[in-house]
């Protein structure tokens, strides 16, 4: 089992979101989480990615029990293991592409050559000095994908990564995520998109667990 969620409960301000839920992500490869807005997809990602904690229950990724990590270990887990992809790309718009790539690999410098290979891989060869705000949305998501290619995280949490893209760019994102999954990453995507669920190996509907 790649990710195993056991007896998980979460509430905000006394309002229960889900109670005592069990979810397994059974394969390496790409899993997606669907569910109506407010069903807690982002909240679950924050818990799996060690940014937030469950009220009770456990989350295990491979042999790491994320839910029992202390704050320093949680930081290390995020730094060493987790890569994110977001709908709004989460880049610094007024800085260059290479500056944004360097941020992703903080603490273990990516060589210029590695950066240029990652950009080549996503079809942005020679884009190093361009400012992010000069790029289209699809190109910005490619920079975010190049960041993942450089970091090589074991766990990729993609929160609506195609939400702002047209179908051809969405397919491009799915192909790159498939490549990262084939190289051994566990990829989990929160999505409302049929195209994304069709390109995933497993689809889990979080909506059926809502107690709120
Ligand atoms: N930090 C917080 N404090 C209080 N309530 C929160 C907090 N974070 C999330 N919530 C609430 O938890 C519920 C689930 O939110 P979440 O963002 O996880 O849903 P989602 O499934 O990702 O929705 P969407 O599809 O719109 O992105 C919502 O009702 C939200 O208002
Ligand atoms: Mg969300």
Short mmCIF file of C-alpha atoms and ligand atoms in Angstrom, two decimals:
data_model
loop_
_atom_site.label_atom_id
_atom_site.label_comp_id
_atom_site.label_asym_id
_atom_site.label_seq_id
_atom_site.Cartn_x
_atom_site.Cartn_y
_atom_site.Cartn_z
CA UNK A 1 0.00 0.00 0.00
CA UNK A 2 1.43 3.38 -0.92
CA UNK A 3 -0.75 5.65 1.17
CA UNK A 4 -2.91 4.28 3.92
CA UNK A 5 -5.36 6.44 5.84
CA UNK A 6 -6.84 4.82 8.93
CA UNK A 7 -9.67 5.99 11.23
CA UNK A 8 -9.12 9.57 10.14
CA UNK A 9 -11.26 12.36 11.54
CA UNK A 10 -11.05 16.09 10.92
CA UNK A 11 -13.17 19.00 12.01
CA UNK A 12 -12.90 22.77 11.84
CA UNK A 13 -14.35 24.93 14.58
CA UNK A 14 -16.44 22.10 15.99
CA UNK A 15 -17.84 21.20 12.56
CA UNK A 16 -16.91 17.67 11.53
CA UNK A 17 -15.66 17.26 7.98
CA UNK A 18 -15.16 13.49 8.03
CA UNK A 19 -15.18 10.95 10.82
CA UNK A 20 -13.34 7.66 11.14
CA UNK A 21 -12.62 7.23 7.44
CA UNK A 22 -10.33 4.62 5.87
CA UNK A 23 -8.81 5.14 2.43
CA UNK A 24 -6.09 3.22 0.66
CA UNK A 25 -4.26 4.31 -2.43
CA UNK A 26 -3.49 0.83 -3.66
CA UNK A 27 -1.08 1.40 -6.50
CA UNK A 28 1.97 3.30 -7.43
CA UNK A 29 0.97 5.37 -10.40
CA UNK A 30 -1.73 8.03 -10.45
CA UNK A 31 -4.67 8.19 -8.06
CA UNK A 32 -7.22 10.95 -8.09
CA UNK A 33 -9.55 12.28 -5.44
CA UNK A 34 -12.85 13.73 -6.55
CA UNK A 35 -15.72 15.15 -4.51
CA UNK A 36 -17.84 18.25 -4.35
CA UNK A 37 -16.29 21.53 -3.36
CA UNK A 38 -15.91 21.48 0.43
CA UNK A 39 -15.60 17.69 0.72
CA UNK A 40 -12.08 18.21 2.06
CA UNK A 41 -9.75 17.30 -0.81
CA UNK A 42 -7.31 20.12 -0.07
CA UNK A 43 -7.57 19.43 3.66
CA UNK A 44 -6.71 15.78 3.08
CA UNK A 45 -3.74 16.81 0.90
CA UNK A 46 -2.53 19.12 3.65
CA UNK A 47 -2.66 16.21 6.10
CA UNK A 48 -0.94 13.75 3.73
CA UNK A 49 1.70 16.37 2.87
CA UNK A 50 2.40 17.05 6.58
CA UNK A 51 1.20 20.66 6.44
CA UNK A 52 -1.83 20.00 8.64
CA UNK A 53 -2.74 17.26 11.10
CA UNK A 54 -5.70 14.94 11.56
CA UNK A 55 -7.72 15.26 14.76
CA UNK A 56 -7.37 11.49 15.11
CA UNK A 57 -6.29 8.53 13.02
CA UNK A 58 -3.14 7.77 11.08
CA UNK A 59 -1.68 8.39 7.65
CA UNK A 60 1.16 6.22 6.41
CA UNK A 61 3.14 6.83 3.24
CA UNK A 62 5.19 3.77 2.30
CA UNK A 63 6.92 3.07 5.63
CA UNK A 64 6.58 6.58 7.09
CA UNK A 65 3.78 7.25 9.55
CA UNK A 66 3.22 10.89 8.69
CA UNK A 67 0.69 11.47 11.44
CA UNK A 68 3.22 10.69 14.17
CA UNK A 69 6.04 12.94 12.91
CA UNK A 70 7.14 15.84 15.08
CA UNK A 71 7.49 19.29 13.59
CA UNK A 72 11.17 19.02 12.57
CA UNK A 73 10.57 15.59 11.03
CA UNK A 74 7.52 16.95 9.24
CA UNK A 75 9.66 19.69 7.69
CA UNK A 76 12.25 17.13 6.64
CA UNK A 77 9.56 14.85 5.19
CA UNK A 78 8.19 17.73 3.10
CA UNK A 79 11.67 18.77 1.97
CA UNK A 80 12.86 15.28 1.08
CA UNK A 81 9.73 13.53 -0.13
CA UNK A 82 6.92 15.84 -1.23
CA UNK A 83 6.35 17.85 -4.38
CA UNK A 84 3.30 20.03 -5.05
CA UNK A 85 1.46 21.16 -8.12
CA UNK A 86 -1.33 23.75 -7.90
CA UNK A 87 -4.02 25.26 -10.08
CA UNK A 88 -2.33 28.68 -9.84
CA UNK A 89 1.17 27.22 -10.42
CA UNK A 90 2.58 28.75 -7.19
CA UNK A 91 5.50 30.46 -8.93
CA UNK A 92 6.94 33.88 -8.15
CA UNK A 93 5.65 35.88 -11.12
CA UNK A 94 8.17 38.72 -11.28
CA UNK A 95 11.23 36.44 -11.05
CA UNK A 96 12.93 34.40 -13.75
CA UNK A 97 12.19 30.79 -14.62
CA UNK A 98 15.62 29.68 -13.36
CA UNK A 99 15.10 31.55 -10.04
CA UNK A 100 11.83 29.69 -9.57
CA UNK A 101 13.49 26.36 -10.39
CA UNK A 102 16.33 27.04 -7.95
CA UNK A 103 13.80 27.65 -5.15
CA UNK A 104 12.37 24.18 -5.64
CA UNK A 105 15.66 22.47 -5.03
CA UNK A 106 16.57 24.63 -2.04
CA UNK A 107 19.49 23.23 -0.08
CA UNK A 108 20.77 20.88 -2.78
CA UNK A 109 21.56 23.13 -5.66
CA UNK A 110 20.44 22.07 -9.10
CA UNK A 111 23.19 22.55 -11.66
CA UNK A 112 22.56 24.80 -14.61
CA UNK A 113 22.73 21.69 -16.76
CA UNK A 114 20.07 19.86 -14.73
CA UNK A 115 17.80 22.92 -14.97
CA UNK A 116 18.25 23.14 -18.69
CA UNK A 117 17.49 19.43 -19.10
CA UNK A 118 14.33 19.73 -16.99
CA UNK A 119 13.17 22.71 -19.08
CA UNK A 120 13.94 20.81 -22.26
CA UNK A 121 11.88 17.91 -20.91
CA UNK A 122 8.79 20.13 -20.58
CA UNK A 123 9.26 21.86 -23.92
CA UNK A 124 10.70 25.11 -22.51
CA UNK A 125 14.32 24.84 -23.67
CA UNK A 126 16.08 28.20 -23.35
CA UNK A 127 13.41 29.77 -21.10
CA UNK A 128 15.76 30.22 -18.09
CA UNK A 129 15.87 34.03 -18.15
CA UNK A 130 12.25 34.70 -19.03
CA UNK A 131 10.11 36.20 -16.31
CA UNK A 132 7.30 33.92 -15.17
CA UNK A 133 4.64 36.62 -15.75
CA UNK A 134 5.60 36.65 -19.44
CA UNK A 135 4.52 33.01 -19.81
CA UNK A 136 1.10 31.54 -20.64
CA UNK A 137 -0.72 29.49 -18.01
CA UNK A 138 0.25 26.25 -19.76
CA UNK A 139 3.90 27.34 -19.85
CA UNK A 140 3.79 28.30 -16.17
CA UNK A 141 2.47 24.86 -15.28
CA UNK A 142 5.37 23.44 -17.32
CA UNK A 143 7.79 25.38 -15.10
CA UNK A 144 6.07 23.87 -12.05
CA UNK A 145 6.45 20.43 -13.68
CA UNK A 146 10.14 21.11 -14.38
CA UNK A 147 10.46 21.88 -10.66
CA UNK A 148 9.11 18.41 -9.88
CA UNK A 149 11.42 16.81 -12.45
CA UNK A 150 14.37 18.48 -10.69
CA UNK A 151 13.25 17.63 -7.18
CA UNK A 152 12.18 14.02 -7.94
CA UNK A 153 9.79 13.76 -4.97
CA UNK A 154 8.53 10.33 -3.89
CA UNK A 155 5.08 11.81 -3.28
CA UNK A 156 3.44 14.32 -5.61
CA UNK A 157 0.30 16.09 -4.43
CA UNK A 158 -1.39 17.91 -7.27
CA UNK A 159 -4.34 20.08 -6.20
CA UNK A 160 -6.48 20.79 -9.28
CA UNK A 161 -3.37 21.12 -11.47
CA UNK A 162 -5.41 21.41 -14.67
CA UNK A 163 -8.11 23.72 -13.27
CA UNK A 164 -6.93 26.74 -15.26
CA UNK A 165 -5.80 24.93 -18.41
CA UNK A 166 -7.38 23.93 -21.72
CA UNK A 167 -7.67 20.24 -22.65
CA UNK A 168 -4.43 20.04 -24.63
CA UNK A 169 -2.44 21.54 -21.75
CA UNK A 170 -4.31 19.32 -19.30
CA UNK A 171 -3.27 16.26 -21.31
CA UNK A 172 0.32 17.53 -21.35
CA UNK A 173 0.24 17.82 -17.54
CA UNK A 174 -1.15 14.29 -17.21
CA UNK A 175 1.55 12.90 -19.51
CA UNK A 176 4.30 14.52 -17.46
CA UNK A 177 2.74 13.26 -14.22
CA UNK A 178 2.53 9.80 -15.79
CA UNK A 179 6.27 10.00 -16.57
CA UNK A 180 7.03 10.92 -12.94
CA UNK A 181 4.80 8.06 -11.75
CA UNK A 182 6.58 5.64 -14.08
CA UNK A 183 9.85 6.76 -12.49
CA UNK A 184 8.50 5.68 -9.10
CA UNK A 185 6.61 8.67 -7.67
CA UNK A 186 3.23 8.22 -6.02
CA UNK A 187 1.00 10.83 -7.66
CA UNK A 188 -2.28 11.95 -6.10
CA UNK A 189 -4.46 14.52 -7.85
CA UNK A 190 -7.46 16.37 -6.45
CA UNK A 191 -9.71 17.22 -9.33
CA UNK A 192 -13.15 18.08 -10.68
CA UNK A 193 -12.05 17.14 -14.21
CA UNK A 194 -13.28 14.11 -16.10
CA UNK A 195 -10.20 14.26 -18.33
CA UNK A 196 -7.99 13.85 -15.25
CA UNK A 197 -9.99 10.95 -13.80
CA UNK A 198 -9.84 9.20 -17.18
CA UNK A 199 -6.04 9.49 -17.19
CA UNK A 200 -5.73 8.17 -13.61
CA UNK A 201 -5.39 4.57 -12.42
CA UNK A 202 -7.65 4.90 -9.38
CA UNK A 203 -10.41 7.36 -8.52
CA UNK A 204 -11.65 7.92 -4.97
CA UNK A 205 -14.75 9.99 -4.22
CA UNK A 206 -14.19 11.88 -0.97
CA UNK A 207 -17.75 13.21 -1.17
CA UNK A 208 -19.14 9.94 0.14
CA UNK A 209 -17.34 10.45 3.46
CA UNK A 210 -18.59 13.95 4.28
CA UNK A 211 -20.33 14.18 7.61
CA UNK A 212 -20.54 17.99 7.73
N1 LIG B 1 -8.18 26.35 8.02
C1 LIG B 1 -9.49 26.19 7.99
N2 LIG B 1 -10.27 26.69 8.97
C2 LIG B 1 -11.62 26.48 8.98
N3 LIG B 1 -12.28 25.78 8.03
C3 LIG B 1 -11.56 25.25 7.03
C4 LIG B 1 -10.13 25.42 6.95
N4 LIG B 1 -9.68 24.77 5.86
C5 LIG B 1 -10.77 24.23 5.28
N5 LIG B 1 -11.89 24.52 5.98
C6 LIG B 1 -13.25 24.06 5.64
O1 LIG B 1 -13.21 22.66 5.39
C7 LIG B 1 -14.06 22.32 4.30
C8 LIG B 1 -13.25 21.57 3.26
O2 LIG B 1 -12.37 22.48 2.58
P1 LIG B 1 -11.37 22.00 1.45
O3 LIG B 1 -10.69 23.24 0.96
O4 LIG B 1 -10.52 20.93 1.98
O5 LIG B 1 -12.37 21.42 0.35
P2 LIG B 1 -12.08 20.97 -1.16
O6 LIG B 1 -12.73 19.63 -1.32
O7 LIG B 1 -10.64 21.08 -1.44
O8 LIG B 1 -12.91 22.05 -1.99
P3 LIG B 1 -12.63 22.63 -3.48
O9 LIG B 1 -13.08 21.56 -4.44
O10 LIG B 1 -13.49 23.86 -3.54
O11 LIG B 1 -11.16 22.94 -3.58
C9 LIG B 1 -14.67 23.62 3.81
O12 LIG B 1 -15.96 23.73 4.36
C10 LIG B 1 -13.74 24.68 4.35
O13 LIG B 1 -14.41 25.89 4.57
MG1 LIG B 2 -9.52 22.25 -2.77
#
